[in-house]
């Protein structure tokens, strides 16, 4: 059977060019970039060229890019690192931090942890379309506010948050505050990198996280942009790599691959992906009764379609499609081991019983019209079959 | 979390569930649900009498299920109908969630509660039948 992959927000296949760029660093260029000899310098060059490419993409300085093991680590470093540094400077300072209710667990659970440690946390709500409102942020800001962390694009419903607008708002507010009172702004841009403008000057962010494996690059590698002058402490200790902010021998091949992937991000794919996605949404909504399209119709990345089908359960849909060779997801990949309904859909006001019937279809560069037609053909009978099985009609 | 996969047996029952549907003239109907995962199950049971070892015995002549739920919920529904169909009701009443999980070759820990759904629906129905009598 030929399998069809429609789960690109979980991860993406490695691009051939990316793999080609990585190969030498898994072979002859195996050196440790911290070594001074020939082998080390070859590896160092790979890492530094990669840093430059990423800095170009973000429109920042090379030494503002820090390599990590992925976005989870980038988010942890950004948030814990800032708090740690500020506490070192003044351990009695009262702190308040703000995030949104729809963040990925790699941000939400960091905030939950800090809350347990006694820091005041505000969680911004979202509209029924899954968007954070600037006004809600304005209302949440206090004199003690130190950090705002809002994701650029939501991983479940694909909504694009008003990051540049929030950046401007915070810039205005910060003008009226002393440097000690500055509110720092972090964004998790993992799901945005393929489709949205990630120039940090445009966004007005102090820190930005992203990950290699969502952009047709390798897994286990990511980066954190940290604007010069942002107070931040390391959260792991060791050999002082990455300006001592992130110790540990660099994942050279991964870093090179991620940079190549960034270089290859193409606007021309977006149009094609959007067309296919719109076709999926239109046809499925027409063919399947009691279907709800979740998220905003305009402010969403071109790859994402998220539905709730009433009186069916997401996992059953996923497994039945899988048996037909089509890979999709319920809510998000990491929540498939959990019984709890999607925190994102609940925050958007989707009733709990409806949220159980949610599926996420995320397209990628290589998907074809034929593949999409197969999905459009396969899904309606599956929903029908599962509904026939259900005691609730 | 280490996410265990479903056994072959679970997938077989999920793919082709046994005894799925409704019995219009069911003697009793048992229903159960789990508010956390939102899953709901309904068992339709037809009870009749026949001579077993020379004794008039009430037994489950027919049983069908309707389930809204995950693959484990559907597979356990299917399995419980297999386990109790044709059995005297006292024997059916003794079926436990462990019996179902075992017959399916085990369930991932997080999915053990799905088998609770099935035994609950069965026990509720049989209890109601006995008190009604
Ligand atoms: C929005 C978001 N943030 C963070 C992550 C975690 O990224 P990583 O797998 O690189 O740790 C993901 C991916 O699962 C994501 O979608
Ligand atoms: S997840 Fe609740 S019955 Fe299976």
Short mmCIF file of C-alpha atoms and ligand atoms in Angstrom, two decimals:
data_model
loop_
_atom_site.label_atom_id
_atom_site.label_comp_id
_atom_site.label_asym_id
_atom_site.label_seq_id
_atom_site.Cartn_x
_atom_site.Cartn_y
_atom_site.Cartn_z
CA UNK A 1 0.00 0.00 0.00
CA UNK A 2 1.17 3.52 -0.77
CA UNK A 3 0.90 5.55 2.40
CA UNK A 4 -0.25 9.14 2.39
CA UNK A 5 1.20 11.50 4.96
CA UNK A 6 -1.09 14.33 6.07
CA UNK A 7 0.39 15.07 9.49
CA UNK A 8 3.03 17.71 8.75
CA UNK A 9 2.44 19.66 11.96
CA UNK A 10 3.61 16.61 13.91
CA UNK A 11 6.78 16.39 11.87
CA UNK A 12 7.95 16.67 8.28
CA UNK A 13 10.00 14.36 6.07
CA UNK A 14 13.63 15.43 5.67
CA UNK A 15 14.18 17.18 2.38
CA UNK A 16 16.69 15.48 0.05
CA UNK A 17 18.89 18.57 -0.21
CA UNK A 18 18.90 18.83 3.56
CA UNK A 19 20.02 15.24 3.90
CA UNK A 20 22.74 15.86 1.34
CA UNK A 21 23.99 18.88 3.27
CA UNK A 22 24.07 16.88 6.49
CA UNK A 23 25.88 13.79 5.18
CA UNK A 24 29.46 15.07 5.33
CA UNK A 25 28.94 15.96 8.99
CA UNK A 26 27.88 12.41 9.76
CA UNK A 27 30.97 11.20 7.89
CA UNK A 28 34.31 12.82 7.20
CA UNK A 29 33.50 16.12 8.95
CA UNK A 30 32.98 14.41 12.27
CA UNK A 31 35.15 16.73 14.34
CA UNK A 32 34.18 18.44 17.56
CA UNK A 33 33.60 22.10 16.73
CA UNK A 34 35.40 23.09 19.92
CA UNK A 35 38.65 21.40 18.80
CA UNK A 36 41.33 23.65 17.37
CA UNK A 37 42.70 21.20 14.77
CA UNK A 38 41.66 20.66 11.18
CA UNK A 39 38.80 18.30 12.05
CA UNK A 40 37.42 20.64 14.64
CA UNK A 41 37.62 23.62 12.35
CA UNK A 42 35.72 21.83 9.58
CA UNK A 43 32.90 21.16 12.00
CA UNK A 44 33.09 24.70 13.41
CA UNK A 45 32.68 26.11 9.92
CA UNK A 46 29.57 23.99 9.40
CA UNK A 47 28.06 25.30 12.62
CA UNK A 48 28.95 28.94 11.99
CA UNK A 49 27.76 28.94 8.38
CA UNK A 50 24.51 27.49 9.64
CA UNK A 51 24.25 30.21 12.28
CA UNK A 52 24.69 32.83 9.60
CA UNK A 53 21.93 31.36 7.44
CA UNK A 54 19.57 31.29 10.37
CA UNK A 55 20.52 34.85 11.37
CA UNK A 56 19.70 35.92 7.81
CA UNK A 57 16.32 34.26 8.04
CA UNK A 58 15.56 35.95 11.35
CA UNK A 59 17.26 39.18 10.33
CA UNK A 60 19.36 39.22 13.48
CA UNK A 61 23.06 39.05 14.40
CA UNK A 62 24.85 35.72 14.28
CA UNK A 63 25.64 35.77 17.99
CA UNK A 64 21.97 36.14 18.82
CA UNK A 65 21.30 32.59 17.57
CA UNK A 66 21.73 29.74 20.07
CA UNK A 67 21.45 26.10 19.07
CA UNK A 68 19.46 23.71 21.23
CA UNK A 69 18.02 20.20 21.06
CA UNK A 70 14.67 21.44 19.79
CA UNK A 71 11.88 23.86 20.49
CA UNK A 72 11.01 22.27 23.82
CA UNK A 73 14.47 23.12 25.09
CA UNK A 74 14.40 26.55 23.43
CA UNK A 75 11.14 27.39 25.20
CA UNK A 76 12.44 26.11 28.53
CA UNK A 77 15.68 28.04 28.16
CA UNK A 78 13.93 31.26 27.16
CA UNK A 79 11.45 31.26 30.00
CA UNK A 80 13.34 29.62 32.87
CA UNK A 81 16.56 31.33 31.78
CA UNK A 82 15.07 34.81 31.92
CA UNK A 83 13.39 34.22 35.29
CA UNK A 84 16.58 32.75 36.71
CA UNK A 85 18.68 35.73 35.67
CA UNK A 86 16.17 38.26 37.00
CA UNK A 87 15.97 36.41 40.32
CA UNK A 88 19.75 36.42 40.55
CA UNK A 89 19.73 40.17 40.07
CA UNK A 90 17.02 40.73 42.65
CA UNK A 91 15.67 37.74 44.48
CA UNK A 92 12.91 39.67 46.22
CA UNK A 93 11.39 41.13 43.08
CA UNK A 94 7.72 40.27 42.62
CA UNK A 95 7.22 38.71 39.20
CA UNK A 96 4.24 38.36 36.90
CA UNK A 97 4.30 36.51 33.57
CA UNK A 98 1.72 36.15 30.82
CA UNK A 99 0.98 33.45 28.28
CA UNK A 100 -2.07 32.16 26.42
CA UNK A 101 -4.30 29.18 27.18
CA UNK A 102 -3.59 27.62 23.77
CA UNK A 103 0.19 27.27 23.99
CA UNK A 104 2.00 24.01 23.29
CA UNK A 105 2.78 22.04 26.48
CA UNK A 106 6.44 23.06 25.97
CA UNK A 107 5.40 26.56 27.10
CA UNK A 108 2.28 25.87 29.17
CA UNK A 109 3.96 23.39 31.47
CA UNK A 110 6.90 25.72 32.02
CA UNK A 111 4.44 28.40 33.13
CA UNK A 112 2.58 25.89 35.30
CA UNK A 113 5.89 24.99 36.94
CA UNK A 114 6.77 28.63 37.59
CA UNK A 115 3.31 29.17 39.04
CA UNK A 116 3.97 26.34 41.50
CA UNK A 117 7.18 28.14 42.43
CA UNK A 118 5.14 31.17 43.43
CA UNK A 119 5.30 33.38 40.35
CA UNK A 120 2.05 35.05 39.36
CA UNK A 121 0.81 33.81 35.98
CA UNK A 122 -1.93 35.13 33.70
CA UNK A 123 -3.29 32.91 30.94
CA UNK A 124 -4.88 34.92 28.13
CA UNK A 125 -8.11 33.52 26.70
CA UNK A 126 -8.76 33.17 22.97
CA UNK A 127 -11.73 33.97 20.76
CA UNK A 128 -13.93 31.19 19.43
CA UNK A 129 -11.72 31.29 16.35
CA UNK A 130 -8.63 30.58 18.42
CA UNK A 131 -7.05 34.04 18.42
CA UNK A 132 -5.46 35.99 21.25
CA UNK A 133 -6.75 39.57 21.50
CA UNK A 134 -4.39 42.48 22.14
CA UNK A 135 -6.99 44.02 24.41
CA UNK A 136 -6.89 41.01 26.71
CA UNK A 137 -3.12 41.35 26.89
CA UNK A 138 -3.39 45.07 27.67
CA UNK A 139 -5.73 44.30 30.54
CA UNK A 140 -3.46 41.59 31.91
CA UNK A 141 -0.29 43.70 32.08
CA UNK A 142 0.72 44.91 35.54
CA UNK A 143 3.61 46.88 36.91
CA UNK A 144 5.31 43.58 37.89
CA UNK A 145 4.92 41.97 34.45
CA UNK A 146 8.27 40.63 33.27
CA UNK A 147 7.46 38.34 30.38
CA UNK A 148 4.85 37.73 27.70
CA UNK A 149 5.09 34.45 25.78
CA UNK A 150 2.60 33.90 22.96
CA UNK A 151 2.95 31.32 20.21
CA UNK A 152 3.16 32.59 16.63
CA UNK A 153 1.02 29.81 15.16
CA UNK A 154 -1.08 27.32 17.08
CA UNK A 155 -0.14 23.71 16.40
CA UNK A 156 -3.68 22.30 16.56
CA UNK A 157 -5.87 24.76 14.69
CA UNK A 158 -3.16 26.64 12.78
CA UNK A 159 -4.27 30.12 13.82
CA UNK A 160 -1.74 32.94 13.34
CA UNK A 161 -1.50 35.12 16.42
CA UNK A 162 -0.96 38.89 16.16
CA UNK A 163 2.70 38.73 17.20
CA UNK A 164 3.89 41.87 15.38
CA UNK A 165 0.96 43.85 16.81
CA UNK A 166 1.72 42.61 20.31
CA UNK A 167 5.38 43.47 19.71
CA UNK A 168 4.42 47.05 18.88
CA UNK A 169 2.10 47.30 21.86
CA UNK A 170 4.83 46.11 24.21
CA UNK A 171 7.33 48.49 22.64
CA UNK A 172 4.98 51.39 23.39
CA UNK A 173 4.43 50.21 26.94
CA UNK A 174 8.14 49.66 27.48
CA UNK A 175 8.86 53.25 26.41
CA UNK A 176 7.01 54.36 29.51
CA UNK A 177 8.83 51.95 31.82
CA UNK A 178 12.38 52.03 33.18
CA UNK A 179 14.87 49.50 31.75
CA UNK A 180 14.44 47.44 34.95
CA UNK A 181 10.69 47.32 34.37
CA UNK A 182 10.97 46.16 30.75
CA UNK A 183 8.50 43.51 29.63
CA UNK A 184 10.26 40.84 27.57
CA UNK A 185 8.50 39.15 24.68
CA UNK A 186 9.00 35.53 23.64
CA UNK A 187 7.30 33.63 20.84
CA UNK A 188 7.22 29.94 20.02
CA UNK A 189 7.48 30.13 16.21
CA UNK A 190 7.75 26.38 15.58
CA UNK A 191 4.63 26.13 13.43
CA UNK A 192 5.15 29.53 11.80
CA UNK A 193 8.61 29.14 10.31
CA UNK A 194 7.36 27.56 7.05
CA UNK A 195 4.75 30.17 6.31
CA UNK A 196 5.10 33.42 8.25
CA UNK A 197 7.52 36.32 8.37
CA UNK A 198 9.94 35.46 11.17
CA UNK A 199 12.08 38.60 11.03
CA UNK A 200 12.58 39.49 14.65
CA UNK A 201 12.65 43.23 13.99
CA UNK A 202 9.24 42.97 12.30
CA UNK A 203 7.85 40.88 15.14
CA UNK A 204 9.37 42.96 17.92
CA UNK A 205 10.31 39.92 19.98
CA UNK A 206 13.20 39.48 22.40
CA UNK A 207 13.26 35.72 22.10
CA UNK A 208 12.00 33.29 19.47
CA UNK A 209 12.03 29.47 19.43
CA UNK A 210 11.94 27.11 16.52
CA UNK A 211 12.67 23.52 15.62
CA UNK A 212 14.33 21.67 12.74
CA UNK A 213 11.87 18.85 12.23
CA UNK A 214 8.82 20.94 11.37
CA UNK A 215 10.56 22.56 8.40
CA UNK A 216 11.74 19.46 6.51
CA UNK A 217 14.87 19.31 8.63
CA UNK A 218 16.11 16.82 11.22
CA UNK A 219 14.66 16.03 14.65
CA UNK A 220 16.41 16.80 17.92
CA UNK A 221 17.73 20.18 16.88
CA UNK A 222 16.34 23.66 17.32
CA UNK A 223 17.37 27.21 18.04
CA UNK A 224 16.57 30.11 20.27
CA UNK A 225 17.00 33.70 19.18
CA UNK A 226 17.97 35.92 22.11
CA UNK A 227 18.18 39.64 21.46
CA UNK A 228 21.40 41.24 22.67
CA UNK A 229 21.01 42.59 26.17
CA UNK A 230 18.22 40.23 27.19
CA UNK A 231 18.96 38.94 30.69
CA UNK A 232 19.21 35.16 30.52
CA UNK A 233 20.98 32.45 32.51
CA UNK A 234 21.93 28.97 31.41
CA UNK A 235 19.79 26.12 32.68
CA UNK A 236 22.31 23.36 31.87
CA UNK A 237 25.97 23.50 32.83
CA UNK A 238 29.00 22.02 31.17
CA UNK A 239 31.57 22.85 28.52
CA UNK A 240 30.54 26.47 27.88
CA UNK A 241 29.41 26.03 24.29
CA UNK A 242 27.03 28.58 22.73
CA UNK A 243 28.48 31.49 24.73
CA UNK A 244 27.98 29.39 27.88
CA UNK A 245 24.21 29.66 27.47
CA UNK A 246 23.81 26.12 26.23
CA UNK A 247 26.59 23.72 27.12
CA UNK A 248 27.01 20.45 25.27
CA UNK A 249 28.82 19.50 22.06
CA UNK A 250 26.83 20.89 19.14
CA UNK A 251 24.66 18.56 17.06
CA UNK A 252 26.68 19.55 14.00
CA UNK A 253 24.85 17.54 11.33
CA UNK A 254 21.51 18.55 12.80
CA UNK A 255 22.46 22.22 12.88
CA UNK A 256 23.70 22.12 9.28
CA UNK A 257 20.51 20.34 8.22
CA UNK A 258 18.25 22.80 10.01
CA UNK A 259 20.02 25.74 8.37
CA UNK A 260 19.67 24.14 4.94
CA UNK A 261 16.00 23.56 5.62
CA UNK A 262 15.57 27.21 6.56
CA UNK A 263 17.33 28.27 3.40
CA UNK A 264 14.88 26.20 1.38
CA UNK A 265 11.68 27.56 2.88
CA UNK A 266 9.75 28.55 -0.20
CA UNK A 267 6.86 30.89 -0.68
CA UNK A 268 5.80 29.15 -3.88
CA UNK A 269 4.82 26.00 -1.97
CA UNK A 270 2.41 27.98 0.15
CA UNK A 271 -0.01 28.71 -2.66
CA UNK A 272 -0.16 25.09 -3.75
CA UNK A 273 -0.64 23.87 -0.20
CA UNK A 274 -3.35 26.42 0.45
CA UNK A 275 -5.27 25.33 -2.65
CA UNK A 276 -5.18 21.69 -1.59
CA UNK A 277 -6.16 22.55 1.98
CA UNK A 278 -9.09 24.68 0.81
CA UNK A 279 -10.23 21.78 -1.34
CA UNK A 280 -10.07 19.43 1.66
CA UNK A 281 -12.07 21.82 3.82
CA UNK A 282 -14.68 22.58 1.19
CA UNK A 283 -15.28 18.99 0.12
CA UNK A 284 -15.29 17.44 3.57
CA UNK A 285 -17.67 20.05 4.94
CA UNK A 286 -19.97 19.47 1.97
CA UNK A 287 -19.86 15.68 2.19
CA UNK A 288 -20.00 15.12 5.94
CA UNK A 289 -23.00 16.34 7.92
CA UNK A 290 -22.49 17.76 11.43
CA UNK A 291 -18.92 18.77 10.71
CA UNK A 292 -17.35 21.87 12.20
CA UNK A 293 -14.29 23.63 10.81
CA UNK A 294 -12.22 24.81 13.76
CA UNK A 295 -10.06 27.92 13.80
CA UNK A 296 -10.01 31.13 11.84
CA UNK A 297 -10.62 31.02 8.10
CA UNK A 298 -8.24 33.86 7.25
CA UNK A 299 -5.65 34.02 10.00
CA UNK A 300 -4.39 30.49 9.65
CA UNK A 301 -1.41 28.81 8.01
CA UNK A 302 -2.13 27.31 4.58
CA UNK A 303 -1.41 23.72 5.64
CA UNK A 304 -3.87 23.27 8.49
CA UNK A 305 -7.42 21.93 8.44
CA UNK A 306 -9.02 21.00 11.77
CA UNK A 307 -12.48 19.53 12.10
CA UNK A 308 -14.87 18.24 14.72
CA UNK A 309 -17.25 15.53 13.60
CA UNK A 310 -20.12 15.19 16.03
CA UNK A 311 -20.83 11.81 17.63
CA UNK A 312 -17.62 10.12 16.58
CA UNK A 313 -14.34 9.81 18.39
CA UNK A 314 -11.11 11.15 16.92
CA UNK A 315 -8.96 8.12 17.64
CA UNK A 316 -11.34 5.80 15.83
CA UNK A 317 -11.26 8.08 12.79
CA UNK A 318 -7.45 8.20 12.89
CA UNK A 319 -7.11 4.41 13.07
CA UNK A 320 -9.65 3.74 10.33
CA UNK A 321 -7.92 6.20 8.01
CA UNK A 322 -4.60 4.61 8.92
CA UNK A 323 -5.96 1.24 7.82
CA UNK A 324 -6.59 2.85 4.45
CA UNK A 325 -3.05 4.19 4.38
CA UNK A 326 -3.78 7.80 5.29
CA UNK A 327 -1.98 9.36 8.25
CA UNK A 328 -3.65 12.23 10.12
CA UNK A 329 -3.81 13.25 13.76
CA UNK A 330 -6.31 13.94 16.49
CA UNK A 331 -5.71 17.34 18.07
CA UNK A 332 -1.95 17.07 18.35
CA UNK A 333 0.55 14.25 18.26
CA UNK A 334 1.55 14.54 21.90
CA UNK A 335 -2.02 14.43 23.16
CA UNK A 336 -2.84 11.16 21.46
CA UNK A 337 -1.63 9.31 24.56
CA UNK A 338 -4.09 11.22 26.68
CA UNK A 339 -7.81 10.97 27.25
CA UNK A 340 -8.31 14.61 27.89
CA UNK A 341 -10.02 16.67 25.25
CA UNK A 342 -7.89 19.24 23.44
CA UNK A 343 -7.19 22.23 25.70
CA UNK A 344 -7.11 24.39 22.57
CA UNK A 345 -10.60 23.44 21.39
CA UNK A 346 -12.02 23.74 24.90
CA UNK A 347 -10.48 27.22 25.20
CA UNK A 348 -12.24 28.12 21.93
CA UNK A 349 -15.53 27.15 23.52
CA UNK A 350 -16.03 23.87 21.68
CA UNK A 351 -18.24 21.68 23.94
CA UNK A 352 -16.34 18.78 25.51
CA UNK A 353 -18.41 16.05 23.83
CA UNK A 354 -17.84 17.67 20.43
CA UNK A 355 -14.11 18.15 21.02
CA UNK A 356 -13.61 14.38 21.27
CA UNK A 357 -14.42 14.08 17.59
CA UNK A 358 -11.60 16.33 16.42
CA UNK A 359 -9.06 15.56 13.73
CA UNK A 360 -6.18 17.60 12.37
CA UNK A 361 -5.10 17.32 8.77
CA UNK A 362 -1.86 19.12 7.96
CA UNK A 363 -0.55 19.18 4.43
CA UNK A 364 2.98 19.50 3.16
CA UNK A 365 5.03 20.40 0.12
CA UNK A 366 4.90 16.96 -1.42
CA UNK A 367 1.20 16.23 -1.16
CA UNK A 368 -0.60 15.88 -4.46
CA UNK A 369 -4.11 16.46 -5.70
CA UNK A 370 -4.55 12.69 -6.05
CA UNK A 371 -3.67 12.15 -2.41
CA UNK A 372 -6.17 14.76 -1.33
CA UNK A 373 -8.84 13.15 -3.49
CA UNK A 374 -8.19 9.84 -1.73
CA UNK A 375 -8.73 11.48 1.64
CA UNK A 376 -11.91 13.17 0.46
CA UNK A 377 -13.17 9.82 -0.74
CA UNK A 378 -12.09 7.77 2.26
CA UNK A 379 -13.24 9.93 5.15
CA UNK A 380 -17.02 10.33 4.64
CA UNK A 381 -17.78 6.56 4.71
CA UNK A 382 -15.61 6.18 7.82
CA UNK A 383 -17.57 8.87 9.64
CA UNK A 384 -20.81 7.27 8.47
CA UNK A 385 -19.73 3.83 9.69
CA UNK A 386 -18.66 5.14 13.09
CA UNK A 387 -21.89 7.09 13.47
CA UNK A 388 -23.90 3.98 12.71
CA UNK A 389 -22.05 2.32 15.55
CA UNK A 390 -22.83 5.12 17.98
CA UNK A 391 -25.74 5.03 20.42
CA UNK A 392 -26.03 8.80 20.10
CA UNK A 393 -27.54 9.78 16.78
CA UNK B 1 4.59 8.59 28.47
CA UNK B 2 5.34 5.29 26.84
CA UNK B 3 2.42 4.65 24.60
CA UNK B 4 1.71 0.99 24.13
CA UNK B 5 0.12 -0.04 20.88
CA UNK B 6 -3.06 -2.01 20.50
CA UNK B 7 -2.78 -5.78 20.15
CA UNK B 8 -3.69 -7.53 16.92
CA UNK B 9 -6.81 -8.86 18.58
CA UNK B 10 -7.99 -5.36 19.53
CA UNK B 11 -7.46 -4.18 15.97
CA UNK B 12 -9.34 -7.18 14.58
CA UNK B 13 -12.36 -6.41 16.73
CA UNK B 14 -12.08 -2.71 15.95
CA UNK B 15 -11.96 -3.39 12.22
CA UNK B 16 -14.81 -5.89 12.20
CA UNK B 17 -16.76 -5.63 15.42
CA UNK B 18 -19.00 -8.59 16.30
CA UNK B 19 -22.65 -8.10 17.20
CA UNK B 20 -22.79 -4.42 16.44
CA UNK B 21 -26.25 -2.94 16.13
CA UNK B 22 -29.58 -2.81 17.95
CA UNK B 23 -32.10 -5.40 19.11
CA UNK B 24 -35.53 -3.84 18.66
CA UNK B 25 -37.32 -6.11 21.14
CA UNK B 26 -34.49 -6.34 23.66
CA UNK B 27 -35.41 -7.60 27.11
CA UNK B 28 -33.06 -5.10 28.69
CA UNK B 29 -30.74 -2.32 27.64
CA UNK B 30 -27.64 -1.36 29.63
CA UNK B 31 -25.90 1.94 29.18
CA UNK B 32 -22.66 3.35 30.51
CA UNK B 33 -20.43 6.31 29.86
CA UNK B 34 -17.19 7.92 30.88
CA UNK B 35 -17.46 11.66 31.37
CA UNK B 36 -13.68 12.15 31.07
CA UNK B 37 -13.20 10.73 27.61
CA UNK B 38 -16.80 11.26 26.58
CA UNK B 39 -17.34 7.69 25.45
CA UNK B 40 -20.79 6.07 25.61
CA UNK B 41 -21.81 2.43 25.25
CA UNK B 42 -25.19 0.71 24.98
CA UNK B 43 -25.81 -3.05 25.21
CA UNK B 44 -29.07 -4.54 23.95
CA UNK B 45 -29.78 -7.92 25.53
CA UNK B 46 -32.42 -10.52 24.70
CA UNK B 47 -33.00 -13.00 27.50
CA UNK B 48 -34.71 -16.32 27.03
CA UNK B 49 -35.08 -19.64 28.82
CA UNK B 50 -33.83 -23.05 27.85
CA UNK B 51 -33.04 -26.35 29.52
CA UNK B 52 -29.40 -26.55 30.50
CA UNK B 53 -28.45 -29.84 32.18
CA UNK B 54 -32.13 -30.56 32.71
CA UNK B 55 -32.78 -27.24 34.42
CA UNK B 56 -34.77 -24.29 33.07
CA UNK B 57 -32.15 -21.55 32.86
CA UNK B 58 -32.28 -17.92 31.80
CA UNK B 59 -29.63 -17.18 29.25
CA UNK B 60 -28.51 -14.46 26.87
CA UNK B 61 -30.06 -15.43 23.60
CA UNK B 62 -28.81 -12.41 21.74
CA UNK B 63 -26.75 -9.32 22.46
CA UNK B 64 -25.78 -6.30 20.40
CA UNK B 65 -23.88 -3.12 21.12
CA UNK B 66 -23.70 0.50 20.07
CA UNK B 67 -20.59 2.46 21.05
CA UNK B 68 -19.29 5.95 20.60
CA UNK B 69 -15.66 5.79 21.52
CA UNK B 70 -12.06 4.92 20.93
CA UNK B 71 -10.78 1.73 19.34
CA UNK B 72 -10.47 0.09 22.75
CA UNK B 73 -14.05 0.94 23.60
CA UNK B 74 -15.27 -0.56 20.33
CA UNK B 75 -13.10 -3.68 20.69
CA UNK B 76 -14.16 -4.29 24.29
CA UNK B 77 -17.81 -3.86 23.30
CA UNK B 78 -17.37 -6.45 20.60
CA UNK B 79 -15.46 -8.80 22.91
CA UNK B 80 -18.00 -8.68 25.73
CA UNK B 81 -20.78 -9.67 23.34
CA UNK B 82 -18.68 -12.68 22.26
CA UNK B 83 -17.96 -13.61 25.88
CA UNK B 84 -21.56 -13.63 27.08
CA UNK B 85 -23.65 -14.59 24.09
CA UNK B 86 -25.40 -17.91 24.75
CA UNK B 87 -24.32 -17.93 28.41
CA UNK B 88 -26.67 -18.33 31.40
CA UNK B 89 -27.17 -14.88 32.92
CA UNK B 90 -25.52 -15.82 36.22
CA UNK B 91 -22.43 -16.84 34.35
CA UNK B 92 -22.50 -13.67 32.25
CA UNK B 93 -22.75 -11.63 35.42
CA UNK B 94 -19.38 -12.99 36.50
CA UNK B 95 -17.49 -11.57 33.53
CA UNK B 96 -14.93 -9.02 34.69
CA UNK B 97 -13.02 -6.26 32.99
CA UNK B 98 -9.90 -8.37 33.36
CA UNK B 99 -11.60 -11.18 31.39
CA UNK B 100 -12.24 -8.78 28.55
CA UNK B 101 -8.78 -7.24 28.56
CA UNK B 102 -7.19 -10.70 28.71
CA UNK B 103 -9.32 -12.01 25.86
CA UNK B 104 -8.08 -9.07 23.80
CA UNK B 105 -4.46 -9.88 24.60
CA UNK B 106 -4.22 -6.90 26.94
CA UNK B 107 -4.95 -3.19 26.70
CA UNK B 108 -2.62 -0.21 27.06
CA UNK B 109 -2.78 1.00 30.70
CA UNK B 110 -4.42 4.28 29.75
CA UNK B 111 -7.15 2.31 27.95
CA UNK B 112 -8.04 -0.09 30.76
CA UNK B 113 -10.99 2.08 31.72
CA UNK B 114 -12.54 1.39 28.31
CA UNK B 115 -13.13 -2.21 29.37
CA UNK B 116 -14.85 -0.90 32.51
CA UNK B 117 -17.39 0.72 30.25
CA UNK B 118 -18.38 -2.65 28.80
CA UNK B 119 -18.74 -4.57 32.08
CA UNK B 120 -20.59 -1.67 33.63
CA UNK B 121 -23.16 -1.66 30.86
CA UNK B 122 -23.59 -5.43 31.20
CA UNK B 123 -23.82 -5.51 34.98
CA UNK B 124 -26.22 -2.59 35.06
CA UNK B 125 -28.50 -4.29 32.57
CA UNK B 126 -28.49 -7.65 34.36
CA UNK B 127 -29.08 -6.01 37.73
CA UNK B 128 -32.02 -4.11 36.38
CA UNK B 129 -33.42 -7.29 34.89
CA UNK B 130 -33.13 -9.18 38.16
CA UNK B 131 -34.76 -6.43 40.23
CA UNK B 132 -37.52 -5.98 37.69
CA UNK B 133 -38.44 -9.64 37.78
C1 LIG C 1 4.08 24.93 18.81
C2 LIG C 1 5.10 23.89 19.18
N1 LIG C 1 6.01 24.17 20.12
C3 LIG C 1 6.95 23.28 20.48
C4 LIG C 1 7.02 22.04 19.91
C5 LIG C 1 8.07 21.08 20.36
O1 LIG C 1 9.13 21.05 19.48
P1 LIG C 1 10.30 19.97 19.60
O2 LIG C 1 9.69 18.70 19.15
O3 LIG C 1 11.34 20.47 18.68
O4 LIG C 1 10.76 19.95 21.00
C6 LIG C 1 6.09 21.71 18.91
C7 LIG C 1 6.10 20.39 18.25
O5 LIG C 1 5.64 19.40 18.73
C8 LIG C 1 5.11 22.65 18.55
O6 LIG C 1 4.18 22.38 17.63
S1 LIG C 2 -10.83 6.35 25.85
FE1 LIG C 2 -12.60 6.28 26.98
S2 LIG C 2 -13.56 4.43 26.47
FE2 LIG C 2 -11.65 4.45 25.48
#
